[in-house]
């Protein structure tokens, strides 16, 4: 085996510029595969960088060879001494500038071209993508540097701008200078009129339906001169608004701060030439910024180095095609249109090709896109709209915000549900009034309001917001940044994950495992080299070529790297040798190696060769050798893939690697099982060519979609997403390159790579992985399932409480006093206490519940069904009606069994000597309702497992309940506090009778205990029936461990029909034992 370090031995060269920094040979992190660059081959060093003037141009003389020393005329340059060139000046020497396009005839020398030449030459026109892929840049020393104008940087030389902004173009700003400028000029971002404001959150709290009902109740109490009740309701309203505001505002701020973690990152040159990554909003005027393909330009840049650089400026110019840039061209005057300023790169435009370096000339609102934003802000009114139309539009948007009809799909759905319940509350109030034959006195009015309050889950939206904020924070700790909140809701329901290989399933470390030499020339000691041209890697051609000129020998060499199947046809060797090389590639790929083929040839003299003709350059190449690169799988990948299989999530590998390499890695990480069914074996591993050749009908007829697609293209990824959607699947797609954006957008959840991903890919994604690790995706799925479970839990708890109170209060209309007036089984303030104090904190605790041990032992939930599954609906009706019935029974036992049915008179308004039975019965009902809600909070921790056996995998035996209840300490203490505070509410003298309209009880605690035991028996019996009959989650409640047998899951005696390869979810077919 050849020592891989021999490929990266240092070569004599002059210092590299900012453009070339990091472009050497030694690479530990692989460029993303699939649809992007393969790992780089060794390259001769560049003597004069991108600015070196090629010898075949008329501007190059034998005396200076394009490397004239002009440091004396530009103080903002860095000159460095070299052994072979005692005074070599790097490409930061700019007085005049020229751009050479090696795909075009040479331009006559003569300094800066005149405007007519600019419009006629293809070099200076807005060259569209594909017209010139080999543009190199150069600078020429002039006699004088004209002063720069900040308003027209395109008409100033880079050196003049460097002087204007007091920056050395090699060293960049210091950290202190950058901080001072950031403090002076402000952050590099557009002024945002939106975002989270305290008053918008406050309005949301004040304008909800519960507050509206409470305000009506408060007004009725004051109108009837019941100042005690009115004051208490006023305090409840104020407390609800304050607590809701504090929780909601904190949650919104948390989500906003986490969202900022996915903000664009820029690459700058600072602190004596160090390459640093900073947030784009920290960019300041005068910064030296590097941009490359896939980046979003962070600020307006005056370019001064570049290679094959193109940007999409449709946002500014409306031009749909990318614009080829001429980085060192200095335009002769300031009046050039924006689209013709080809030496500029503007903020928010995207880099579609190549790389460049520039000096920041405008940031934030001073940039071109900032000026457009300012114009839009100052001219918001649409002249085509009337005043009435604009007013109606604003009113409609305000009403949507007030009603909560903006936000994520789940938030909007639950807000609509709350509005539905508000309508139900009004209907129930009407029923109360009708039962009293519309003789509405103060007591009837209050009773109707009580029923309305009882049906509204007042903390529903607040708890949802807090739960989602906690979810985003938890995901951030797990290296997943949530960019779009709807993805947080949806990721738990994914059925398929389509993942890249390099850096995601694997470590992204390209280790030269095997080197097969062909005819390797001696390049190590051959001297300095100038980069003449570069034909970049493209997902369609899957190869890359660079062209260098040897400064000493004046020879021009072309070096090519790429996939074997595209490089070998271009070699000038016999067909038998080509077959032999292909066989070697097959053998290396079968070992899980990623194989690069390297070739070279000497071109004619630089004066006659056409370096822009890619086809000519890349033909008849000499074979140099093969490099087998091993990218080892991450240690955690195998277990993560296994968890996906158990959870019913199918993993697909979409890679740009050779099919043998991809299959070997897929076997190693467990994506492909040795026990693959014969019917699926033929289609489980395919090349993109084979997959793309199938029609949609043929794809749909496949028993299962491929688990591995090799040599994939962006189009292949899109077709894969569409095929999954036609099968009703809910898929995750990962990506990192610009070309991955369409697939990321079409996927249900698009996940971009945070380390290696481009800004364009991140912008198109829903989630961003900060560690590029497949295991983080699995953790995100698990967190998404936990979030979905918890939302179901607290919704069920709130609705059980509401259903029980509605049952109690409506049937309670039959309880009449001596005057024939309906007696309240619960007083208005008892209802408010239960809803606002007891239930709200319990619901919040359920929202913070940890993931259940079996959360990844269940199949994905159906996102089309949402949180209101049939299991949730049936459970809440059974539990709610049972709870309401037990409350009625307790009232009847105390008021009718012990008190002979004497309900006194005027007991709804205040205490008198005839109200003993009623007040004691209310206290009993209040205690029963409170304790049953506390028990329900623990019972709904799992919908089918017994409260006494919630975590059988970790804790067994009669004492296991204490371990499982202690896990969620917030919920534990909420239950404890709810239990404890019930006693002072019942027993504090005067306070109990005057405020809550109940009184101390004694023997009635036996009724409370009996109702609690009866409720536990009903709930546990129903859960037992669900487990016995396999209803809902009862199918999977017995799962404690999973083993894979011959591709089928054998789980706790249940063999599932879901295979580990197809991911098809089928109900349990066979039950053993």
PDB file of N, CA and C in Angstrom, residues 303-389:
ATOM      1  N   UNK A 303     -15.556  42.642  -5.702  1.00  0.00           N
ATOM      2  CA  UNK A 303     -14.722  41.465  -5.893  1.00  0.00           C
ATOM      3  C   UNK A 303     -13.320  41.854  -6.317  1.00  0.00           C
ATOM      4  N   UNK A 304     -12.335  41.100  -5.865  1.00  0.00           N
ATOM      5  CA  UNK A 304     -10.982  41.324  -6.358  1.00  0.00           C
ATOM      6  C   UNK A 304     -10.240  40.020  -6.649  1.00  0.00           C
ATOM      7  N   UNK A 305     -10.848  38.894  -6.417  1.00  0.00           N
ATOM      8  CA  UNK A 305     -10.327  37.607  -6.854  1.00  0.00           C
ATOM      9  C   UNK A 305     -11.510  36.725  -7.198  1.00  0.00           C
ATOM     10  N   UNK A 306     -11.313  35.814  -8.132  1.00  0.00           N
ATOM     11  CA  UNK A 306     -12.398  34.912  -8.459  1.00  0.00           C
ATOM     12  C   UNK A 306     -11.997  33.855  -9.455  1.00  0.00           C
ATOM     13  N   UNK A 307     -12.758  32.789  -9.452  1.00  0.00           N
ATOM     14  CA  UNK A 307     -12.548  31.708 -10.412  1.00  0.00           C
ATOM     15  C   UNK A 307     -13.908  31.144 -10.783  1.00  0.00           C
ATOM     16  N   UNK A 308     -14.257  31.281 -12.077  1.00  0.00           N
ATOM     17  CA  UNK A 308     -15.529  30.753 -12.593  1.00  0.00           C
ATOM     18  C   UNK A 308     -16.723  31.234 -11.758  1.00  0.00           C
ATOM     19  N   UNK A 309     -16.708  32.476 -11.371  1.00  0.00           N
ATOM     20  CA  UNK A 309     -17.663  32.968 -10.382  1.00  0.00           C
ATOM     21  C   UNK A 309     -18.933  33.480 -11.052  1.00  0.00           C
ATOM     22  N   UNK A 310     -20.073  32.932 -10.607  1.00  0.00           N
ATOM     23  CA  UNK A 310     -21.375  33.365 -11.107  1.00  0.00           C
ATOM     24  C   UNK A 310     -22.357  33.463  -9.947  1.00  0.00           C
ATOM     25  N   UNK A 311     -23.253  34.433 -10.038  1.00  0.00           N
ATOM     26  CA  UNK A 311     -24.273  34.601  -8.998  1.00  0.00           C
ATOM     27  C   UNK A 311     -25.644  34.770  -9.644  1.00  0.00           C
ATOM     28  N   UNK A 312     -26.648  34.396  -8.883  1.00  0.00           N
ATOM     29  CA  UNK A 312     -28.034  34.600  -9.304  1.00  0.00           C
ATOM     30  C   UNK A 312     -28.546  35.867  -8.646  1.00  0.00           C
ATOM     31  N   UNK A 313     -28.832  36.883  -9.446  1.00  0.00           N
ATOM     32  CA  UNK A 313     -29.251  38.181  -8.932  1.00  0.00           C
ATOM     33  C   UNK A 313     -30.690  38.505  -9.298  1.00  0.00           C
ATOM     34  N   UNK A 314     -31.487  37.442  -9.476  1.00  0.00           N
ATOM     35  CA  UNK A 314     -32.880  37.663  -9.879  1.00  0.00           C
ATOM     36  C   UNK A 314     -33.621  38.535  -8.867  1.00  0.00           C
ATOM     37  N   UNK A 315     -33.234  38.444  -7.608  1.00  0.00           N
ATOM     38  CA  UNK A 315     -33.877  39.242  -6.575  1.00  0.00           C
ATOM     39  C   UNK A 315     -33.725  40.729  -6.837  1.00  0.00           C
ATOM     40  N   UNK A 316     -32.583  41.115  -7.438  1.00  0.00           N
ATOM     41  CA  UNK A 316     -32.310  42.532  -7.660  1.00  0.00           C
ATOM     42  C   UNK A 316     -32.607  42.977  -9.085  1.00  0.00           C
ATOM     43  N   UNK A 317     -32.234  42.137 -10.055  1.00  0.00           N
ATOM     44  CA  UNK A 317     -32.316  42.558 -11.451  1.00  0.00           C
ATOM     45  C   UNK A 317     -33.469  41.932 -12.216  1.00  0.00           C
ATOM     46  N   UNK A 318     -34.042  40.861 -11.690  1.00  0.00           N
ATOM     47  CA  UNK A 318     -35.083  40.150 -12.412  1.00  0.00           C
ATOM     48  C   UNK A 318     -34.534  39.211 -13.453  1.00  0.00           C
ATOM     49  N   UNK A 319     -33.215  39.174 -13.610  1.00  0.00           N
ATOM     50  CA  UNK A 319     -32.577  38.291 -14.582  1.00  0.00           C
ATOM     51  C   UNK A 319     -32.587  36.867 -14.038  1.00  0.00           C
ATOM     52  N   UNK A 320     -33.209  35.952 -14.780  1.00  0.00           N
ATOM     53  CA  UNK A 320     -33.383  34.589 -14.277  1.00  0.00           C
ATOM     54  C   UNK A 320     -32.119  33.759 -14.386  1.00  0.00           C
ATOM     55  N   UNK A 321     -31.217  34.106 -15.294  1.00  0.00           N
ATOM     56  CA  UNK A 321     -30.001  33.320 -15.479  1.00  0.00           C
ATOM     57  C   UNK A 321     -28.875  33.868 -14.624  1.00  0.00           C
ATOM     58  N   UNK A 322     -27.961  33.009 -14.195  1.00  0.00           N
ATOM     59  CA  UNK A 322     -26.827  33.491 -13.403  1.00  0.00           C
ATOM     60  C   UNK A 322     -25.953  34.456 -14.208  1.00  0.00           C
ATOM     61  N   UNK A 323     -25.306  35.356 -13.494  1.00  0.00           N
ATOM     62  CA  UNK A 323     -24.436  36.358 -14.103  1.00  0.00           C
ATOM     63  C   UNK A 323     -22.993  35.969 -13.860  1.00  0.00           C
ATOM     64  N   UNK A 324     -22.200  35.852 -14.918  1.00  0.00           N
ATOM     65  CA  UNK A 324     -20.771  35.576 -14.781  1.00  0.00           C
ATOM     66  C   UNK A 324     -20.068  36.855 -14.354  1.00  0.00           C
ATOM     67  N   UNK A 325     -19.230  36.760 -13.347  1.00  0.00           N
ATOM     68  CA  UNK A 325     -18.571  37.921 -12.780  1.00  0.00           C
ATOM     69  C   UNK A 325     -17.146  38.065 -13.308  1.00  0.00           C
ATOM     70  N   UNK A 326     -16.702  39.312 -13.412  1.00  0.00           N
ATOM     71  CA  UNK A 326     -15.330  39.652 -13.799  1.00  0.00           C
ATOM     72  C   UNK A 326     -14.715  40.388 -12.617  1.00  0.00           C
ATOM     73  N   UNK A 327     -14.188  39.674 -11.652  1.00  0.00           N
ATOM     74  CA  UNK A 327     -13.853  40.255 -10.352  1.00  0.00           C
ATOM     75  C   UNK A 327     -12.943  41.469 -10.382  1.00  0.00           C
ATOM     76  N   UNK A 328     -11.952  41.498 -11.289  1.00  0.00           N
ATOM     77  CA  UNK A 328     -10.974  42.582 -11.222  1.00  0.00           C
ATOM     78  C   UNK A 328     -11.202  43.674 -12.261  1.00  0.00           C
ATOM     79  N   UNK A 329     -12.308  43.600 -12.915  1.00  0.00           N
ATOM     80  CA  UNK A 329     -12.633  44.663 -13.854  1.00  0.00           C
ATOM     81  C   UNK A 329     -13.018  45.922 -13.085  1.00  0.00           C
ATOM     82  N   UNK A 330     -12.389  47.047 -13.422  1.00  0.00           N
ATOM     83  CA  UNK A 330     -12.778  48.339 -12.850  1.00  0.00           C
ATOM     84  C   UNK A 330     -13.541  49.100 -13.924  1.00  0.00           C
ATOM     85  N   UNK A 331     -14.807  49.344 -13.690  1.00  0.00           N
ATOM     86  CA  UNK A 331     -15.633  50.025 -14.677  1.00  0.00           C
ATOM     87  C   UNK A 331     -15.207  51.480 -14.792  1.00  0.00           C
ATOM     88  N   UNK A 332     -15.257  52.036 -16.000  1.00  0.00           N
ATOM     89  CA  UNK A 332     -14.706  53.380 -16.223  1.00  0.00           C
ATOM     90  C   UNK A 332     -15.527  54.508 -15.610  1.00  0.00           C
ATOM     91  N   UNK A 333     -16.786  54.294 -15.321  1.00  0.00           N
ATOM     92  CA  UNK A 333     -17.567  55.378 -14.714  1.00  0.00           C
ATOM     93  C   UNK A 333     -18.643  54.773 -13.817  1.00  0.00           C
ATOM     94  N   UNK A 334     -19.288  55.611 -13.042  1.00  0.00           N
ATOM     95  CA  UNK A 334     -20.188  55.151 -11.982  1.00  0.00           C
ATOM     96  C   UNK A 334     -21.608  54.878 -12.450  1.00  0.00           C
ATOM     97  N   UNK A 335     -21.914  55.220 -13.703  1.00  0.00           N
ATOM     98  CA  UNK A 335     -23.303  55.171 -14.143  1.00  0.00           C
ATOM     99  C   UNK A 335     -23.727  53.829 -14.723  1.00  0.00           C
ATOM    100  N   UNK A 336     -22.962  52.796 -14.510  1.00  0.00           N
ATOM    101  CA  UNK A 336     -23.337  51.494 -15.048  1.00  0.00           C
ATOM    102  C   UNK A 336     -24.571  50.959 -14.316  1.00  0.00           C
ATOM    103  N   UNK A 337     -25.505  50.353 -15.058  1.00  0.00           N
ATOM    104  CA  UNK A 337     -26.688  49.769 -14.401  1.00  0.00           C
ATOM    105  C   UNK A 337     -26.271  48.658 -13.431  1.00  0.00           C
ATOM    106  N   UNK A 338     -27.146  48.374 -12.508  1.00  0.00           N
ATOM    107  CA  UNK A 338     -26.850  47.378 -11.479  1.00  0.00           C
ATOM    108  C   UNK A 338     -26.496  46.023 -12.093  1.00  0.00           C
ATOM    109  N   UNK A 339     -27.230  45.599 -13.094  1.00  0.00           N
ATOM    110  CA  UNK A 339     -26.999  44.300 -13.697  1.00  0.00           C
ATOM    111  C   UNK A 339     -25.722  44.189 -14.487  1.00  0.00           C
ATOM    112  N   UNK A 340     -25.103  45.336 -14.817  1.00  0.00           N
ATOM    113  CA  UNK A 340     -23.869  45.331 -15.601  1.00  0.00           C
ATOM    114  C   UNK A 340     -22.626  45.485 -14.737  1.00  0.00           C
ATOM    115  N   UNK A 341     -22.810  45.599 -13.447  1.00  0.00           N
ATOM    116  CA  UNK A 341     -21.663  45.771 -12.556  1.00  0.00           C
ATOM    117  C   UNK A 341     -21.101  44.388 -12.217  1.00  0.00           C
ATOM    118  N   UNK A 342     -20.378  43.834 -13.162  1.00  0.00           N
ATOM    119  CA  UNK A 342     -19.946  42.443 -13.028  1.00  0.00           C
ATOM    120  C   UNK A 342     -18.752  42.265 -12.105  1.00  0.00           C
ATOM    121  N   UNK A 343     -18.264  43.357 -11.542  1.00  0.00           N
ATOM    122  CA  UNK A 343     -17.210  43.224 -10.534  1.00  0.00           C
ATOM    123  C   UNK A 343     -17.774  43.310  -9.121  1.00  0.00           C
ATOM    124  N   UNK A 344     -19.104  43.255  -9.012  1.00  0.00           N
ATOM    125  CA  UNK A 344     -19.776  43.336  -7.717  1.00  0.00           C
ATOM    126  C   UNK A 344     -20.581  42.054  -7.466  1.00  0.00           C
ATOM    127  N   UNK A 345     -20.688  41.696  -6.203  1.00  0.00           N
ATOM    128  CA  UNK A 345     -21.603  40.629  -5.772  1.00  0.00           C
ATOM    129  C   UNK A 345     -22.483  41.233  -4.684  1.00  0.00           C
ATOM    130  N   UNK A 346     -23.795  41.129  -4.863  1.00  0.00           N
ATOM    131  CA  UNK A 346     -24.709  41.867  -3.997  1.00  0.00           C
ATOM    132  C   UNK A 346     -25.338  40.979  -2.930  1.00  0.00           C
ATOM    133  N   UNK A 347     -25.604  41.592  -1.811  1.00  0.00           N
ATOM    134  CA  UNK A 347     -26.193  40.903  -0.670  1.00  0.00           C
ATOM    135  C   UNK A 347     -27.464  40.173  -1.061  1.00  0.00           C
ATOM    136  N   UNK A 348     -27.634  38.981  -0.523  1.00  0.00           N
ATOM    137  CA  UNK A 348     -28.795  38.112  -0.706  1.00  0.00           C
ATOM    138  C   UNK A 348     -28.808  37.387  -2.044  1.00  0.00           C
ATOM    139  N   UNK A 349     -27.876  37.689  -2.948  1.00  0.00           N
ATOM    140  CA  UNK A 349     -27.774  36.885  -4.167  1.00  0.00           C
ATOM    141  C   UNK A 349     -27.081  35.573  -3.817  1.00  0.00           C
ATOM    142  N   UNK A 350     -27.289  34.563  -4.623  1.00  0.00           N
ATOM    143  CA  UNK A 350     -26.725  33.240  -4.334  1.00  0.00           C
ATOM    144  C   UNK A 350     -25.634  32.911  -5.345  1.00  0.00           C
ATOM    145  N   UNK A 351     -24.599  32.250  -4.848  1.00  0.00           N
ATOM    146  CA  UNK A 351     -23.477  31.865  -5.700  1.00  0.00           C
ATOM    147  C   UNK A 351     -23.829  30.538  -6.376  1.00  0.00           C
ATOM    148  N   UNK A 352     -23.901  30.556  -7.673  1.00  0.00           N
ATOM    149  CA  UNK A 352     -24.278  29.359  -8.417  1.00  0.00           C
ATOM    150  C   UNK A 352     -23.082  28.602  -8.983  1.00  0.00           C
ATOM    151  N   UNK A 353     -21.916  29.268  -8.977  1.00  0.00           N
ATOM    152  CA  UNK A 353     -20.755  28.622  -9.573  1.00  0.00           C
ATOM    153  C   UNK A 353     -19.496  29.327  -9.089  1.00  0.00           C
ATOM    154  N   UNK A 354     -18.436  28.541  -8.888  1.00  0.00           N
ATOM    155  CA  UNK A 354     -17.134  29.106  -8.632  1.00  0.00           C
ATOM    156  C   UNK A 354     -16.934  29.646  -7.229  1.00  0.00           C
ATOM    157  N   UNK A 355     -15.933  30.502  -7.101  1.00  0.00           N
ATOM    158  CA  UNK A 355     -15.578  31.095  -5.821  1.00  0.00           C
ATOM    159  C   UNK A 355     -14.951  32.463  -6.053  1.00  0.00           C
ATOM    160  N   UNK A 356     -14.962  33.281  -5.024  1.00  0.00           N
ATOM    161  CA  UNK A 356     -14.430  34.630  -5.161  1.00  0.00           C
ATOM    162  C   UNK A 356     -14.122  35.206  -3.791  1.00  0.00           C
ATOM    163  N   UNK A 357     -13.365  36.293  -3.818  1.00  0.00           N
ATOM    164  CA  UNK A 357     -13.045  37.048  -2.608  1.00  0.00           C
ATOM    165  C   UNK A 357     -13.350  38.504  -2.896  1.00  0.00           C
ATOM    166  N   UNK A 358     -13.930  39.198  -1.914  1.00  0.00           N
ATOM    167  CA  UNK A 358     -14.261  40.601  -2.120  1.00  0.00           C
ATOM    168  C   UNK A 358     -14.186  41.383  -0.833  1.00  0.00           C
ATOM    169  N   UNK A 359     -14.200  42.688  -0.988  1.00  0.00           N
ATOM    170  CA  UNK A 359     -14.194  43.588   0.151  1.00  0.00           C
ATOM    171  C   UNK A 359     -15.603  44.123   0.359  1.00  0.00           C
ATOM    172  N   UNK A 360     -16.086  44.115   1.584  1.00  0.00           N
ATOM    173  CA  UNK A 360     -17.449  44.555   1.888  1.00  0.00           C
ATOM    174  C   UNK A 360     -17.533  46.072   1.742  1.00  0.00           C
ATOM    175  N   UNK A 361     -18.477  46.531   0.930  1.00  0.00           N
ATOM    176  CA  UNK A 361     -18.649  47.969   0.711  1.00  0.00           C
ATOM    177  C   UNK A 361     -19.979  48.480   1.237  1.00  0.00           C
ATOM    178  N   UNK A 362     -20.912  47.587   1.560  1.00  0.00           N
ATOM    179  CA  UNK A 362     -22.195  48.022   2.122  1.00  0.00           C
ATOM    180  C   UNK A 362     -22.820  46.866   2.879  1.00  0.00           C
ATOM    181  N   UNK A 363     -23.442  47.169   4.010  1.00  0.00           N
ATOM    182  CA  UNK A 363     -24.091  46.149   4.828  1.00  0.00           C
ATOM    183  C   UNK A 363     -25.494  46.606   5.203  1.00  0.00           C
ATOM    184  N   UNK A 364     -26.321  45.632   5.625  1.00  0.00           N
ATOM    185  CA  UNK A 364     -27.639  45.944   6.164  1.00  0.00           C
ATOM    186  C   UNK A 364     -28.496  46.777   5.243  1.00  0.00           C
ATOM    187  N   UNK A 365     -29.089  47.814   5.793  1.00  0.00           N
ATOM    188  CA  UNK A 365     -29.996  48.670   5.023  1.00  0.00           C
ATOM    189  C   UNK A 365     -29.260  49.541   4.017  1.00  0.00           C
ATOM    190  N   UNK A 366     -27.929  49.594   4.100  1.00  0.00           N
ATOM    191  CA  UNK A 366     -27.155  50.361   3.123  1.00  0.00           C
ATOM    192  C   UNK A 366     -26.837  49.557   1.875  1.00  0.00           C
ATOM    193  N   UNK A 367     -27.098  48.255   1.899  1.00  0.00           N
ATOM    194  CA  UNK A 367     -26.862  47.426   0.728  1.00  0.00           C
ATOM    195  C   UNK A 367     -27.959  47.671  -0.305  1.00  0.00           C
ATOM    196  N   UNK A 368     -27.749  47.128  -1.493  1.00  0.00           N
ATOM    197  CA  UNK A 368     -28.745  47.318  -2.549  1.00  0.00           C
ATOM    198  C   UNK A 368     -30.081  46.691  -2.173  1.00  0.00           C
ATOM    199  N   UNK A 369     -30.055  45.497  -1.593  1.00  0.00           N
ATOM    200  CA  UNK A 369     -31.312  44.872  -1.201  1.00  0.00           C
ATOM    201  C   UNK A 369     -31.940  45.630  -0.037  1.00  0.00           C
ATOM    202  N   UNK A 370     -31.114  46.256   0.802  1.00  0.00           N
ATOM    203  CA  UNK A 370     -31.639  47.084   1.885  1.00  0.00           C
ATOM    204  C   UNK A 370     -32.357  48.316   1.371  1.00  0.00           C
ATOM    205  N   UNK A 371     -31.818  48.886   0.317  1.00  0.00           N
ATOM    206  CA  UNK A 371     -32.474  50.060  -0.274  1.00  0.00           C
ATOM    207  C   UNK A 371     -33.842  49.687  -0.861  1.00  0.00           C
ATOM    208  N   UNK A 372     -33.887  48.513  -1.462  1.00  0.00           N
ATOM    209  CA  UNK A 372     -35.174  48.055  -1.997  1.00  0.00           C
ATOM    210  C   UNK A 372     -36.163  47.842  -0.851  1.00  0.00           C
ATOM    211  N   UNK A 373     -35.689  47.236   0.235  1.00  0.00           N
ATOM    212  CA  UNK A 373     -36.564  47.018   1.388  1.00  0.00           C
ATOM    213  C   UNK A 373     -37.059  48.338   1.948  1.00  0.00           C
ATOM    214  N   UNK A 374     -36.204  49.350   1.962  1.00  0.00           N
ATOM    215  CA  UNK A 374     -36.616  50.661   2.471  1.00  0.00           C
ATOM    216  C   UNK A 374     -37.674  51.286   1.569  1.00  0.00           C
ATOM    217  N   UNK A 375     -37.493  51.121   0.269  1.00  0.00           N
ATOM    218  CA  UNK A 375     -38.492  51.656  -0.666  1.00  0.00           C
ATOM    219  C   UNK A 375     -39.832  50.954  -0.480  1.00  0.00           C
ATOM    220  N   UNK A 376     -39.786  49.625  -0.315  1.00  0.00           N
ATOM    221  CA  UNK A 376     -41.029  48.884  -0.104  1.00  0.00           C
ATOM    222  C   UNK A 376     -41.705  49.306   1.187  1.00  0.00           C
ATOM    223  N   UNK A 377     -40.886  49.542   2.211  1.00  0.00           N
ATOM    224  CA  UNK A 377     -41.452  49.929   3.503  1.00  0.00           C
ATOM    225  C   UNK A 377     -42.089  51.307   3.425  1.00  0.00           C
ATOM    226  N   UNK A 378     -41.478  52.179   2.656  1.00  0.00           N
ATOM    227  CA  UNK A 378     -42.032  53.526   2.544  1.00  0.00           C
ATOM    228  C   UNK A 378     -43.175  53.625   1.566  1.00  0.00           C
ATOM    229  N   UNK A 379     -43.421  52.536   0.825  1.00  0.00           N
ATOM    230  CA  UNK A 379     -44.486  52.574  -0.176  1.00  0.00           C
ATOM    231  C   UNK A 379     -45.319  51.308  -0.055  1.00  0.00           C
ATOM    232  N   UNK A 380     -45.802  51.077   1.152  1.00  0.00           N
ATOM    233  CA  UNK A 380     -46.545  49.838   1.402  1.00  0.00           C
ATOM    234  C   UNK A 380     -47.913  49.864   0.756  1.00  0.00           C
ATOM    235  N   UNK A 381     -48.463  51.042   0.588  1.00  0.00           N
ATOM    236  CA  UNK A 381     -49.815  51.107   0.046  1.00  0.00           C
ATOM    237  C   UNK A 381     -49.838  50.746  -1.427  1.00  0.00           C
ATOM    238  N   UNK A 382     -50.707  49.896  -1.750  1.00  0.00           N
ATOM    239  CA  UNK A 382     -50.884  49.500  -3.143  1.00  0.00           C
ATOM    240  C   UNK A 382     -51.850  50.480  -3.785  1.00  0.00           C
ATOM    241  N   UNK A 383     -51.325  51.197  -4.793  1.00  0.00           N
ATOM    242  CA  UNK A 383     -52.164  52.217  -5.414  1.00  0.00           C
ATOM    243  C   UNK A 383     -53.389  51.622  -6.067  1.00  0.00           C
ATOM    244  N   UNK A 384     -53.347  50.335  -6.363  1.00  0.00           N
ATOM    245  CA  UNK A 384     -54.499  49.708  -6.992  1.00  0.00           C
ATOM    246  C   UNK A 384     -55.586  49.325  -6.014  1.00  0.00           C
ATOM    247  N   UNK A 385     -55.327  49.477  -4.712  1.00  0.00           N
ATOM    248  CA  UNK A 385     -56.313  49.104  -3.713  1.00  0.00           C
ATOM    249  C   UNK A 385     -56.952  50.345  -3.111  1.00  0.00           C
ATOM    250  N   UNK A 386     -58.225  50.243  -2.870  1.00  0.00           N
ATOM    251  CA  UNK A 386     -58.944  51.354  -2.261  1.00  0.00           C
ATOM    252  C   UNK A 386     -58.702  51.386  -0.756  1.00  0.00           C
ATOM    253  N   UNK A 387     -59.093  52.479  -0.136  1.00  0.00           N
ATOM    254  CA  UNK A 387     -58.948  52.618   1.309  1.00  0.00           C
ATOM    255  C   UNK A 387     -59.767  51.556   2.034  1.00  0.00           C
ATOM    256  N   UNK A 388     -60.951  51.276   1.516  1.00  0.00           N
ATOM    257  CA  UNK A 388     -61.817  50.282   2.158  1.00  0.00           C
ATOM    258  C   UNK A 388     -61.185  48.897   2.086  1.00  0.00           C
ATOM    259  N   UNK A 389     -60.593  48.570   0.922  1.00  0.00           N
ATOM    260  CA  UNK A 389     -59.963  47.262   0.765  1.00  0.00           C
ATOM    261  C   UNK A 389     -58.786  47.112   1.713  1.00  0.00           C
TER     262      UNK A 389
END
